[in-house]
Structures are given as structure tokens and as C-alpha cells.
Short mmCIF file of C-alpha atoms in Angstrom, two decimals:
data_model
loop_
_atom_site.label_atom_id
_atom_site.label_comp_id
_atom_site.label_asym_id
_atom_site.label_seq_id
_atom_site.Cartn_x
_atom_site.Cartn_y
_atom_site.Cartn_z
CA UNK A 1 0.00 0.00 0.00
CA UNK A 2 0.90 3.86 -0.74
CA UNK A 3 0.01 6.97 0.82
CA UNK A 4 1.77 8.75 -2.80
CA UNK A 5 -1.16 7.41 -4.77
CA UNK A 6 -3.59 10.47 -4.87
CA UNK A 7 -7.39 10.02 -3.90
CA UNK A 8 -8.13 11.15 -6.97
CA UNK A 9 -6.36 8.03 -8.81
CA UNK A 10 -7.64 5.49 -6.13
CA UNK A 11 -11.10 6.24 -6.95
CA UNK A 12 -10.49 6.34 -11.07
CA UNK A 13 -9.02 3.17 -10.61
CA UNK A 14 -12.04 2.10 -8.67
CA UNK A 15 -14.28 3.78 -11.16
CA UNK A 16 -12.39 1.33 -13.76
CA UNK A 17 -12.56 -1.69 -11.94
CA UNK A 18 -16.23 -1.30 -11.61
CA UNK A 19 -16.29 -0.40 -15.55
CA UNK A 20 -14.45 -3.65 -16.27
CA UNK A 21 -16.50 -5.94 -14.61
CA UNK A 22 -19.88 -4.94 -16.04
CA UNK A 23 -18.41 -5.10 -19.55
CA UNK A 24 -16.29 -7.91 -18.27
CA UNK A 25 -12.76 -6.36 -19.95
CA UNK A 26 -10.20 -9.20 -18.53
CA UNK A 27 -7.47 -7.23 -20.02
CA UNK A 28 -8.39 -3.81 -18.25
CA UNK A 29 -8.83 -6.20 -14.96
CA UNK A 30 -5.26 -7.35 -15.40
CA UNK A 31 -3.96 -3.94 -15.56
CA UNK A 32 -5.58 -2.74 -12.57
CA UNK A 33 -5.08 -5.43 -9.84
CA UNK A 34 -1.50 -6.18 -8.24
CA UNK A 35 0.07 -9.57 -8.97
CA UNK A 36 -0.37 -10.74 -5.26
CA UNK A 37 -4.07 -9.31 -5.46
CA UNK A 38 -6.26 -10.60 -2.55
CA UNK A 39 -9.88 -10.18 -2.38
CA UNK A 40 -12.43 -10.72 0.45
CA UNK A 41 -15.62 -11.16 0.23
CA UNK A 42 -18.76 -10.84 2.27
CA UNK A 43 -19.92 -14.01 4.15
CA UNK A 44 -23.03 -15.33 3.30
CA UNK A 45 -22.66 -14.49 -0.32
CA UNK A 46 -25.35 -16.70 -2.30
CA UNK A 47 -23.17 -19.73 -4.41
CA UNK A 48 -20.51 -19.61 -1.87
CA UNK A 49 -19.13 -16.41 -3.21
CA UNK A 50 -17.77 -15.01 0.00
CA UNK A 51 -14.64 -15.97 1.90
CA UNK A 52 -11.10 -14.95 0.79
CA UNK A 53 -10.10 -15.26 -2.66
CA UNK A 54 -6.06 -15.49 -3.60
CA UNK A 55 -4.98 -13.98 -6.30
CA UNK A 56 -6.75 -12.05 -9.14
CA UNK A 57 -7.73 -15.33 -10.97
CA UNK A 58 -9.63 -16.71 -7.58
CA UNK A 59 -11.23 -13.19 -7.72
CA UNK A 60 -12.49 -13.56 -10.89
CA UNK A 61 -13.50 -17.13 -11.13
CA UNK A 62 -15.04 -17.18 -7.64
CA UNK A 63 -16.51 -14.16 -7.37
CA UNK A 64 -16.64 -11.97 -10.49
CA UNK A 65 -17.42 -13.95 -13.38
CA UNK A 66 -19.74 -15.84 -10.98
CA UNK A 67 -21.69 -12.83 -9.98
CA UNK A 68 -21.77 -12.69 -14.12
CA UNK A 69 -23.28 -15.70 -14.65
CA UNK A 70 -26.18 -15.50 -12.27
CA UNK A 71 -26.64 -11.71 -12.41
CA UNK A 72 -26.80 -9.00 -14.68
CA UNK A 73 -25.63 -6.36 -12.71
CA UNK A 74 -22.86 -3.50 -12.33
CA UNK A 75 -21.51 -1.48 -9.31
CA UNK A 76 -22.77 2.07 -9.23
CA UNK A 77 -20.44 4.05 -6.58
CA UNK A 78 -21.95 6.95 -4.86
CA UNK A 79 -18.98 8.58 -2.36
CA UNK A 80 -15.21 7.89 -2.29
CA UNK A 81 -13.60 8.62 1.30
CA UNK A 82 -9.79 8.16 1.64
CA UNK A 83 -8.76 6.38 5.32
CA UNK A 84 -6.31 7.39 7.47
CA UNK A 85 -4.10 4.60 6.57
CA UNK A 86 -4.28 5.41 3.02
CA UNK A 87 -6.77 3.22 1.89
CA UNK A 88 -9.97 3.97 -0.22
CA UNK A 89 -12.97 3.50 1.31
CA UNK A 90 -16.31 3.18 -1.61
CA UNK A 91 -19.94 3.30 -0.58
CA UNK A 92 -22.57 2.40 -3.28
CA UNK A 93 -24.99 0.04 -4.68
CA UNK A 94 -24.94 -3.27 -6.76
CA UNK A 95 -28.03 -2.50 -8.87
CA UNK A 96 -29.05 -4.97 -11.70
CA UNK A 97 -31.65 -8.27 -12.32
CA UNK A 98 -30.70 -11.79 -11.48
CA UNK A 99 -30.71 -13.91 -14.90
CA UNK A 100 -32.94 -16.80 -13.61
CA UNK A 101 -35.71 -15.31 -11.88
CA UNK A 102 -35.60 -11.69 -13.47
CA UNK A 103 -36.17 -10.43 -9.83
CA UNK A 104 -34.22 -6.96 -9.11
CA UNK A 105 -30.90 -6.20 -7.47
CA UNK A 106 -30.50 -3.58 -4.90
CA UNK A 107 -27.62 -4.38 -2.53
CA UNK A 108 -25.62 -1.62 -0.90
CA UNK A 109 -22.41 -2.23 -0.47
CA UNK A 110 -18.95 -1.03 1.14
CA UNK A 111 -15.59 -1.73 -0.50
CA UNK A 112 -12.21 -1.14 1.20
CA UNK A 113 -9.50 -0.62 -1.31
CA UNK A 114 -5.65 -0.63 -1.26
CA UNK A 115 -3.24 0.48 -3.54
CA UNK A 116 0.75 -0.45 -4.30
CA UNK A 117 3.33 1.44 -5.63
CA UNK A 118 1.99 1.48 -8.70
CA UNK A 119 -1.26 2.56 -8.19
CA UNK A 120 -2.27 -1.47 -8.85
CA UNK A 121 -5.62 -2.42 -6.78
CA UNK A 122 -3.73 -4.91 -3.99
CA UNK A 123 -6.27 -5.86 -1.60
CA UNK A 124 -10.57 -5.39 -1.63
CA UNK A 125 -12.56 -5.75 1.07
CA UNK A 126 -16.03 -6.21 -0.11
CA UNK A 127 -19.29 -5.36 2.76
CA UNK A 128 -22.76 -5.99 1.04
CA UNK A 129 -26.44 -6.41 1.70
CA UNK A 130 -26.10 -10.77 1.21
CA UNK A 131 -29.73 -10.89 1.79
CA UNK A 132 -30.44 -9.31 -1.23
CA UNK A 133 -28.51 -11.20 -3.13
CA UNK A 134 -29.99 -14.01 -2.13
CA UNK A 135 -33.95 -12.78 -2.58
CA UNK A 136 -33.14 -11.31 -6.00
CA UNK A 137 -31.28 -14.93 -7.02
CA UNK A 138 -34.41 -16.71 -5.44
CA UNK A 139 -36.65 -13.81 -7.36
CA UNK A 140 -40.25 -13.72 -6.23
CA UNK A 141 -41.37 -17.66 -6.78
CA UNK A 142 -38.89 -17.98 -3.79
CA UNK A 143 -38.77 -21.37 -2.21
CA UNK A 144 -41.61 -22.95 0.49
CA UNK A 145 -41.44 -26.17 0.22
CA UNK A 146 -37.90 -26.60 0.25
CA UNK A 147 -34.54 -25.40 2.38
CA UNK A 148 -31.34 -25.03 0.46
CA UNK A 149 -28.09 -23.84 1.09
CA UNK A 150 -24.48 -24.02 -0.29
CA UNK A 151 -22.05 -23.73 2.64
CA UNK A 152 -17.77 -24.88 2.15
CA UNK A 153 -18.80 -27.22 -0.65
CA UNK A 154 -21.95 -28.69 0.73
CA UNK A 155 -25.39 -28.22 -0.77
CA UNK A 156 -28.25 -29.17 1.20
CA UNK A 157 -31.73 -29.74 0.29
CA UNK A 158 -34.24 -29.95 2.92
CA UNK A 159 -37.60 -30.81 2.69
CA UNK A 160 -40.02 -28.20 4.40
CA UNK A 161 -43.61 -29.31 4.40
CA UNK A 162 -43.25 -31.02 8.12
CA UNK A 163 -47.13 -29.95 9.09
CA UNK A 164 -47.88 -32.67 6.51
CA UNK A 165 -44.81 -34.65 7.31
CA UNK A 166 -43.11 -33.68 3.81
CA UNK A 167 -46.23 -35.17 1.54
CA UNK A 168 -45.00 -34.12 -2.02
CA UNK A 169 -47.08 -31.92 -3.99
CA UNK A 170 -46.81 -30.26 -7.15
CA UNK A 171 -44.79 -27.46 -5.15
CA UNK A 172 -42.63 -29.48 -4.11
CA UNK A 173 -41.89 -31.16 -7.01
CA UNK A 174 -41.31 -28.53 -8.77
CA UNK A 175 -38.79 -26.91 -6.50
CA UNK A 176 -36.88 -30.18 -6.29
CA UNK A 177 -36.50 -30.09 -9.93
CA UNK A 178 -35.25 -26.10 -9.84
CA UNK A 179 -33.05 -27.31 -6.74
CA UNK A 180 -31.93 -29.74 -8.24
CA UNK A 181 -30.69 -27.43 -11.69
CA UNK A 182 -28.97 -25.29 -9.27
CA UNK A 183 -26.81 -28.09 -7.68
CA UNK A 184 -26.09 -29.18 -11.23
CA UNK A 185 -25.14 -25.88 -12.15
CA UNK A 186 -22.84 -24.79 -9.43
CA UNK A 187 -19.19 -25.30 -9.36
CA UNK A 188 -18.78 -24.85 -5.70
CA UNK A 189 -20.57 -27.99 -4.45
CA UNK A 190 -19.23 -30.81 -3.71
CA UNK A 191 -21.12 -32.86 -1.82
CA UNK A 192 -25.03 -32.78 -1.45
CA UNK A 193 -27.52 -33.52 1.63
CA UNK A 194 -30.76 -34.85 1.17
CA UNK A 195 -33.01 -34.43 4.73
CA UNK A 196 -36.03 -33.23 5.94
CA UNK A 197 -37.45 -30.95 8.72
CA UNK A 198 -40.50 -31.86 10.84
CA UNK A 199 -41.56 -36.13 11.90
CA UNK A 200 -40.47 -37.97 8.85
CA UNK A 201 -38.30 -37.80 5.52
CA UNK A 202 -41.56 -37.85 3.77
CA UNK A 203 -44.63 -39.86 3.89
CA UNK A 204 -45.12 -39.28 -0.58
CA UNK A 205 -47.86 -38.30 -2.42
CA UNK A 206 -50.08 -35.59 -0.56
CA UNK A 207 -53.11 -37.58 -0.79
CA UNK A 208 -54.83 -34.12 0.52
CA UNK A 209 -53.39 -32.31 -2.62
CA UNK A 210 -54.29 -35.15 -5.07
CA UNK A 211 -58.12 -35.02 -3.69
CA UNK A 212 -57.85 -31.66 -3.92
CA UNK A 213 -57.07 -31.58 -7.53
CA UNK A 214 -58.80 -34.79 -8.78
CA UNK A 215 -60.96 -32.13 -11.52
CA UNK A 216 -58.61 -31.91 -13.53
CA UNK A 217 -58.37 -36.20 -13.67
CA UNK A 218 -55.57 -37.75 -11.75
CA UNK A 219 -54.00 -39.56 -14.57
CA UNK A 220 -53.38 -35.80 -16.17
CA UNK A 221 -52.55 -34.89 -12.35
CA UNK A 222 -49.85 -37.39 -11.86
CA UNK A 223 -48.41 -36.32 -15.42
CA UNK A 224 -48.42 -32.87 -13.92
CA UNK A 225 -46.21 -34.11 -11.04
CA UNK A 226 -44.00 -36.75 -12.31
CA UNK A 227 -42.90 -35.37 -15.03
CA UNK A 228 -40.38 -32.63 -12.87
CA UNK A 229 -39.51 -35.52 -10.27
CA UNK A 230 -38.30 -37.91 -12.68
CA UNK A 231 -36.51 -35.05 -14.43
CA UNK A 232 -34.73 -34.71 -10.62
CA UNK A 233 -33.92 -37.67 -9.84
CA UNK A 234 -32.21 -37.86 -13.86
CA UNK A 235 -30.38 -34.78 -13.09
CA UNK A 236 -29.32 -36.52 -9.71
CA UNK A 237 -28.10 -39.38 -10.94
CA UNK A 238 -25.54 -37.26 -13.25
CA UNK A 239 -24.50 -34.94 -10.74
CA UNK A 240 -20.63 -35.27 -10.58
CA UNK A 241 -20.83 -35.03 -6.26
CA UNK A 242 -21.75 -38.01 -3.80
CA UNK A 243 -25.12 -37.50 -2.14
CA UNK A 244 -25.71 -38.67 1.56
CA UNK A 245 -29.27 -38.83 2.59
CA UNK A 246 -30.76 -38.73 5.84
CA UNK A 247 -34.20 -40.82 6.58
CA UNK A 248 -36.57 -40.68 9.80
CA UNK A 249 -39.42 -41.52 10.51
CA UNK A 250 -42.09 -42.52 8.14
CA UNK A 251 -40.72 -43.01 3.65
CA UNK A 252 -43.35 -43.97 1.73
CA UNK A 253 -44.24 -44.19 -2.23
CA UNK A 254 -42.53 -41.62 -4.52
CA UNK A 255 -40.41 -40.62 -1.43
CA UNK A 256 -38.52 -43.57 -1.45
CA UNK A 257 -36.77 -41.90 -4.66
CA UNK A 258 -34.83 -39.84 -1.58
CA UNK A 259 -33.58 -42.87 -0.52
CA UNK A 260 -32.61 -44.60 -4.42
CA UNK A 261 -30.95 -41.48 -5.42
CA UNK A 262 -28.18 -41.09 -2.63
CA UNK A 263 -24.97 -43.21 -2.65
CA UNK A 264 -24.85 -42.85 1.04
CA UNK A 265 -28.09 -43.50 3.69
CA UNK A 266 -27.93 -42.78 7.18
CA UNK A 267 -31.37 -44.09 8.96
CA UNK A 268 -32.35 -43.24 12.03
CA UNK A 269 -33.58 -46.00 14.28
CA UNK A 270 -37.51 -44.90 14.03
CA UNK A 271 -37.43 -44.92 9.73
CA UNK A 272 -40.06 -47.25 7.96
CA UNK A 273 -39.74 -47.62 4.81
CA UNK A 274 -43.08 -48.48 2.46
CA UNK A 275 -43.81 -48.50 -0.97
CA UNK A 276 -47.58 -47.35 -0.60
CA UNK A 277 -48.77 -47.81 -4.18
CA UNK A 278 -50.94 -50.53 -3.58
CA UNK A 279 -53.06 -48.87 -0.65
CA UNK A 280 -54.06 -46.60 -3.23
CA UNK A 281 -54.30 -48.39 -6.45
CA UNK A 282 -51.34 -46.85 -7.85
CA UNK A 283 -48.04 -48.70 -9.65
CA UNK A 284 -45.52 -46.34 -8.09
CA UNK A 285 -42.65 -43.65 -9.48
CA UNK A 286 -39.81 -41.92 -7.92
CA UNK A 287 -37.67 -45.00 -9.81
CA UNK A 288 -38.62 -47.80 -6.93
CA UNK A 289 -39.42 -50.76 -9.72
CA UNK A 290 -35.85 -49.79 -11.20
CA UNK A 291 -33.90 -49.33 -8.09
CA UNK A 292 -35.95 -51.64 -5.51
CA UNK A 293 -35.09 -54.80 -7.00
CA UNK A 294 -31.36 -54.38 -7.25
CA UNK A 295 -30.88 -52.72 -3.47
CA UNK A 296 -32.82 -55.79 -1.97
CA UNK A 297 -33.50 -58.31 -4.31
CA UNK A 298 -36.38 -59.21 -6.28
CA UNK A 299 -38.40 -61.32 -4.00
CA UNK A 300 -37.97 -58.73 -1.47
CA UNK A 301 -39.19 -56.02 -3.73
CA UNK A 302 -42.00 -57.79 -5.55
CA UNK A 303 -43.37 -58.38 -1.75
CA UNK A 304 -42.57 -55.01 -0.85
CA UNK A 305 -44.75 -53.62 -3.94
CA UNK A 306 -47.74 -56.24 -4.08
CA UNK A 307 -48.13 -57.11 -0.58
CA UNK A 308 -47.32 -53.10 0.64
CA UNK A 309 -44.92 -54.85 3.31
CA UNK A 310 -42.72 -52.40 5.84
CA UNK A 311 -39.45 -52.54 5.63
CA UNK A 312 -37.90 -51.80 9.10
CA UNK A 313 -34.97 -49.70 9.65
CA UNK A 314 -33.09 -53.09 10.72
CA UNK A 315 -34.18 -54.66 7.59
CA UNK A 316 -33.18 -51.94 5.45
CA UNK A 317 -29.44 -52.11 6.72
CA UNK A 318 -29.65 -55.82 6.81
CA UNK A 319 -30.88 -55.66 2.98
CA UNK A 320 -28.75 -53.20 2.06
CA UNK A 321 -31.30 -50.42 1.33
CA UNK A 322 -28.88 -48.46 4.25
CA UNK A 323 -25.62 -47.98 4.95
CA UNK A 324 -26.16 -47.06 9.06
CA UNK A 325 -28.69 -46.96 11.66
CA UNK A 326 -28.24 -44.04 14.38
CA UNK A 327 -30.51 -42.98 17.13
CA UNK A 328 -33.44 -40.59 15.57
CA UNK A 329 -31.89 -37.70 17.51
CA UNK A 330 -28.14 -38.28 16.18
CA UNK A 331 -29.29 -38.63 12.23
CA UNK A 332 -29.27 -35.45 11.27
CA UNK A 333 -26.13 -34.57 12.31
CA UNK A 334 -24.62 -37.75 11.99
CA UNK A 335 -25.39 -37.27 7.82
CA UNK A 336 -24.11 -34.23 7.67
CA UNK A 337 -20.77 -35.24 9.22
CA UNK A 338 -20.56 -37.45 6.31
CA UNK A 339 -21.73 -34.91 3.75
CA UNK A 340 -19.20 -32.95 4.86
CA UNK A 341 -16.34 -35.29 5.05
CA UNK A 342 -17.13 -36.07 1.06
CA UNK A 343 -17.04 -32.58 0.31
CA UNK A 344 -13.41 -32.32 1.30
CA UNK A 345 -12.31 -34.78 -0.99
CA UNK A 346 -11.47 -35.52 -4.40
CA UNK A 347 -14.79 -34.82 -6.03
CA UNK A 348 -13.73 -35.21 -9.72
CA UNK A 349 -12.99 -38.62 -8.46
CA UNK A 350 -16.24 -39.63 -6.58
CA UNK A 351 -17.90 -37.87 -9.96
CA UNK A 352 -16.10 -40.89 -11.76
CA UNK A 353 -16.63 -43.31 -9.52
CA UNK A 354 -20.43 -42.78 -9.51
CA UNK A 355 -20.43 -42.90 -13.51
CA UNK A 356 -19.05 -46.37 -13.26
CA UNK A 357 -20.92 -48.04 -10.77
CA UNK A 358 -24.25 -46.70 -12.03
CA UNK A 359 -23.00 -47.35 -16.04
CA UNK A 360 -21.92 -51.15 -14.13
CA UNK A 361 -26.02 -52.09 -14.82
CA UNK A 362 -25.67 -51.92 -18.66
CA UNK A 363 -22.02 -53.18 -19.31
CA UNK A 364 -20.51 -56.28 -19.68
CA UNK A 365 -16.85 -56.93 -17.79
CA UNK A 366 -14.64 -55.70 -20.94
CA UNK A 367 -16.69 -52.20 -21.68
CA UNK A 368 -16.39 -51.76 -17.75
CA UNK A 369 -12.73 -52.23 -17.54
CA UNK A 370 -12.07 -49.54 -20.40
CA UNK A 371 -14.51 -47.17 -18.67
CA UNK A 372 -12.29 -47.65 -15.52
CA UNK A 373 -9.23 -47.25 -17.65
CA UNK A 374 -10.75 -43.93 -19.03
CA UNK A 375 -11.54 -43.05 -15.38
CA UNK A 376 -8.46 -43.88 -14.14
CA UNK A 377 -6.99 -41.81 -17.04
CA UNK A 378 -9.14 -38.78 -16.07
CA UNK A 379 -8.60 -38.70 -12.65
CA UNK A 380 -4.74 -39.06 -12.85
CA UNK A 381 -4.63 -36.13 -14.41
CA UNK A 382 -6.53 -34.20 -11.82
CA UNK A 383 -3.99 -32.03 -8.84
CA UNK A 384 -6.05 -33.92 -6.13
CA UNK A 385 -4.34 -37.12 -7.41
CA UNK A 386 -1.00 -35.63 -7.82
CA UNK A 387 -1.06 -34.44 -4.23
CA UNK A 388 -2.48 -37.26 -2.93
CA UNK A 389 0.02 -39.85 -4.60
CA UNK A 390 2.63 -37.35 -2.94
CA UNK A 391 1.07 -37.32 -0.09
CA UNK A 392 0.86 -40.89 0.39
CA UNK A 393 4.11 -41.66 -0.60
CA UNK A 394 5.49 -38.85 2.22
CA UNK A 395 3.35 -40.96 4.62
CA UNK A 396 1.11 -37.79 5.59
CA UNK A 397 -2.46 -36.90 4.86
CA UNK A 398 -4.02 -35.82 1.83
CA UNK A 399 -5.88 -32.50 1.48
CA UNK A 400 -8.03 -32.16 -1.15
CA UNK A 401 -9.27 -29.45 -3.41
CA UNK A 402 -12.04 -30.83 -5.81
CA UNK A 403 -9.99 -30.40 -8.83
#
């Protein structure tokens, strides 16, 4: 930092910075930041955009360009006051739309500048009004039937109907599916959590909802619903991060797609786990005749189907359906501890690893040895495996960084 640089040229170099990034002029950007550039900013930043970012390319990738992506916005600074230890201090507003939901930006914000030598933009301290970030990225169809956040790596998508236990209507289908698009979408995450708030995981189809709507004919009803939770549960299946789900209490019918779609299942000692479909007449969805029979068996799900059987929490470990049972109070946090262990390792690898095993169904031995050859391929060329084969061979522990 220098005192030299006059207030006048810290704030038109501020005034630039905020001119390159609407128009997005990398070159401009590389002339005004220092080459040890740091950049923090604000916690609680939607798409895990806040934190400390190292170096100008950090800046840009994790912050910047992101901000680009989602948001059509630009910096409009309204007063430029020079601190006592030289540094600039910039009050004004991000004003703007975000892309998805159209909604407005209006987020006031503080930025703390310093300069070197040179006159070069060294460090930023960025203050801002997170909250409306997030309400303009959520728009004004914002989320009810769902909770999701992005924290360190870890999406989590919580299901928020627990008056009626998590019964899935056409809401919540339909915010699973736009969840679900934002997971897919964002670089940041890692890992993903699959729970729910309130008695039980989910007891499936609101019966309330479907009697509700049954004018309209529940054969064009169910068309209506499925058609976004299959299109999930696809996206899921891609996704290129493990996925740990937590079950309690009562999952039943469609909701047993929860339980089919993570790689990981922590039960709590009170889950049940049901089909449904025949109470009601119904064949089923949420993927149960494709996933069912090759979790437990087909005897086990033909029985489980036609006869509507239970499956206890016991039976589901015992059956494989599970990976652990935990005490109802303990799942929770028990599946997040393992979400969050995932999400510090090395993701392009569990991304590969989940291609195999699920293209496994559908090859014979010599197609699935060159897919692991092509994995194997991929991955080795990733820095997680470099530092890791280092790491090994220096008989310490690996830390991973998702790439």
C-alpha cells in the first residue's frame, strides 16, 4: 500500500474496476489489480461467493465472473472517502436483475481498497447487503417447500412441508426439480444432503393435494407431477458429487426416490420404509421398480410392492437399502458429518466413480474395464491425485481441493 497514490487516482481506478467488470474487460482487470491481489468477500454471499479469494484469478472465477453468470448487474459508486491509513474507502450500490428469476438487485455495499506502488488495486474488502442477493437470485417464486443452502462445498436440500410430514405436492416437485438445476449448475458444491425438517423424511404423495385436484383427472394430475420428479432424480443421478441422505421416521411411495438417489443412507432408528402404491391403487414412481429390486432383491421387492410390506430400519441395513442406523436424535447430524467429510475430498474422483458403478447395470466386464481405464486416465490427471500420490508416498495426509 501507498500513501503517494492520490485520492483522486484510487477512486479512477475504482471507477475502472467497476467499468471492467460490467463489460467484463479481462485485459483492463489485469492492468488494474497487483500480482499478489487478494480479495475478500462478504460471508453469506449466495453460491458460496464469499470468503477470501487469492490472487486475481480466484477473484475472478469465484466471485466476479460468478456474480456474471447469475446476475446481470454493475456497481454504481456513490462517495469515495480516503482512510487514514491510506486506503480507499467506496460506498454504493450493486443494482441490476438476477438472470434466472428476473427479480431486481439492490444491494448496498462497502468496499475497502488498497493500492501499491503502482497505483495497482492490492487488496478489496467487499461489505454488502447478502440478503439481497440471495432474494433477488431466489426472485419472487422464492422457495416454500424446500430449504437449500451451499455452505464450504456442501449443498443441502431440505424438505419443508413437516405440518404434513413432507407429503409431495406439485410445489414441491417442482422446486426439487429447480433445486436440483442449481446443484447441477454450481461449481462450488461438492457434496449434497438430502433431509427433511418436521416427523419424517416424507410420507409421498399428498393424498390431501391429489383429492384436492382430482378435476382436472388424476392420470393428467400425476403427469403434472412426475414429469419434474423424474426429471430430478435424472439430473441426480448425473451430478458429478456423492449425495448422503438422511431418513426418519415414516418413507413412503414416490419418497422412497430420496432414498434410491443417494450413494450414502444414514437411517435413524424410528425410519419405515413403504412402498404405498398398492393402498391406493397406484403402480408407483420416484424410480422404486428400477432401483428396488437391485438394493434388496427381487423377491424382497415384488413383496414389498404387491403385498405393501414395511421394511424396518433393521431390515433396510440388513438388505442393504442403508448404509447405518443411528438414534433418531443423532441422524441429522450424523449425515451431515458425512456430507461434509465427502465434500473435502477428491470430487472429480467420486464424480467418476459414480459414472461407473451406475454405467456397471448396462455393461458387460470388458466395456467396464475400459470405462475404468478412461476413469483412471481422467482422474490421474486431476492435482487432487498428484497431491495425494505425494502425499501418500510422504506418509502424511491428503488435502483435497475438488480439482
Amino acid at each position: 500500500m501507498s500513501v503517494e497514490v492520490s485520492r483522486d487516482a484510487k477512486a479512477a481506478a475504482a471507477q475502472a474496476l467497476y467499468q471492467a467488470l460490467a463489460t467484463g474487460d479481462a485485459h483492463a482487470l489485469g492492468q488494474l489489480l497487483a500480482p499478489d491481489f487478494v480479495g475478500h468477500a462478504a460471508q453469506g454471499l449466495p453460491l458460496d461467493m464469499g470468503g477470501t479469494h487469492v490472487g486475481a484469478e480466484a477473484m475472478r472465477a469465484n466471485l466476479w465472473w460468478r456474480i456474471g453468470e447469475h446476475f446481470k448487474a454493475r456497481a454504481e459508486a456513490a462517495d469515495f472517502q480516503t482512510l487514514e491509513d491510506g486506503r480507499l474507502l467506496v460506498i454504493g450500490t450493486y443494482r441490476g436483475t438476477a438472470r434466472r428469476s428476473k427479480a431486481q438487485l439492490d444491494a448496498a455495499f462497502v468496499h475497502i481498497l488498497s493500492f501499491d506502488d503502482q497505483g495497482r488495486i492490492a487488496t478489496l474488502t467487499q461489505l454488502t447487503d447478502t440478503a439481497a442477493w440471495r432474494a433477488a437470485l431466489d426472485g419472487d417464486e422464492r422457495l416454500q417447500t424446500i430449504d437449500y443452502r451451499v455452505e464450504d462445498g456442501l449443498a443441502t436440500v431440505c424438505l419443508n412441508r413437516p405440518d404434513h410430514r413432507n407429503a409431495i405436492n406439485l410445489r414441491l416437485a417442482e422446486e426439487f426439480l429447480d433445486v436440483a438445476r442449481r446443484v447441477a449448475a454450481d461449481p462450488t458444491v461438492r457434496a449434497l444432503l438430502i433431509c427433511g425438517n418436521g416427523p419424517a423424511l416424507t410420507v409421498g404423495g399428498d393424498i390431501g393435494y391429489f383429492l384436492d385436484n382430482k378435476g382436472q383427472g388424476y392420470s393428467a394430475l400425476f403427469e403434472k407431477m412426475i414429469a419434474p420428479y423424474h426429471e430430478t432424480f435424472d439430473i441426480l443421478s448425473r451430478l458429478h458429487v456423492p449425495i448422503v441422505t438422511a431418513a426418519h421416521g415414516a418413507v413412503a411411495g414416490g419418497g422412497l426416490g430420496f432414498i434410491y438417489a443417494a450413494d450414502l443412507v444414514v437411517a435413524a432408528d424410528d425410519a419405515r420404509f413403504v412402498t404405498a402404491f398398492a393402498a391406493i391403487g397406484l403402480s408407483g414412481d420416484g424410480g422404486g421398480t428400477y432401483h428396488l429390486p437391485r438394493l434388496i432383491g427381487p423377491r424382497r421387492a415384488a413383496q414389498a410392492y404387491l403385498r405393501n410390506t414395511p421394511i424396518s430400519a433393521q431390515e433396510a441395513l440388513d438388505w442393504g437399502l442403508v448404509n447405518e442406523i443411528v438414534p433418531a436424535s443423532e441422524v441429522r447430524d450424523r449425515a451431515t458429518a458425512l456430507a461434509r467429510e465427502l465434500a473435502q475430498g477428491p470430487t472429480v474422483a467420486y464424480g467418476t466413480m459414480r459414472n461407473l458403478l451406475r454405467e456397471s447395470w448396462n455393461n458387460d466386464l470388458p466395456r467396464q474395464l475400459e470405462g475404468e481405464l478412461r476413469g483412471t486416465k481422467t482422474t490421474g490427471d486431476t492435482r487432487d491425485a498428484a497431491s495425494a500420490i505425494a502425499a501418500f508416498a510422504e506418509r502424511h495426509t491428503a488435502s483435497f481441493e475438488g480439482a
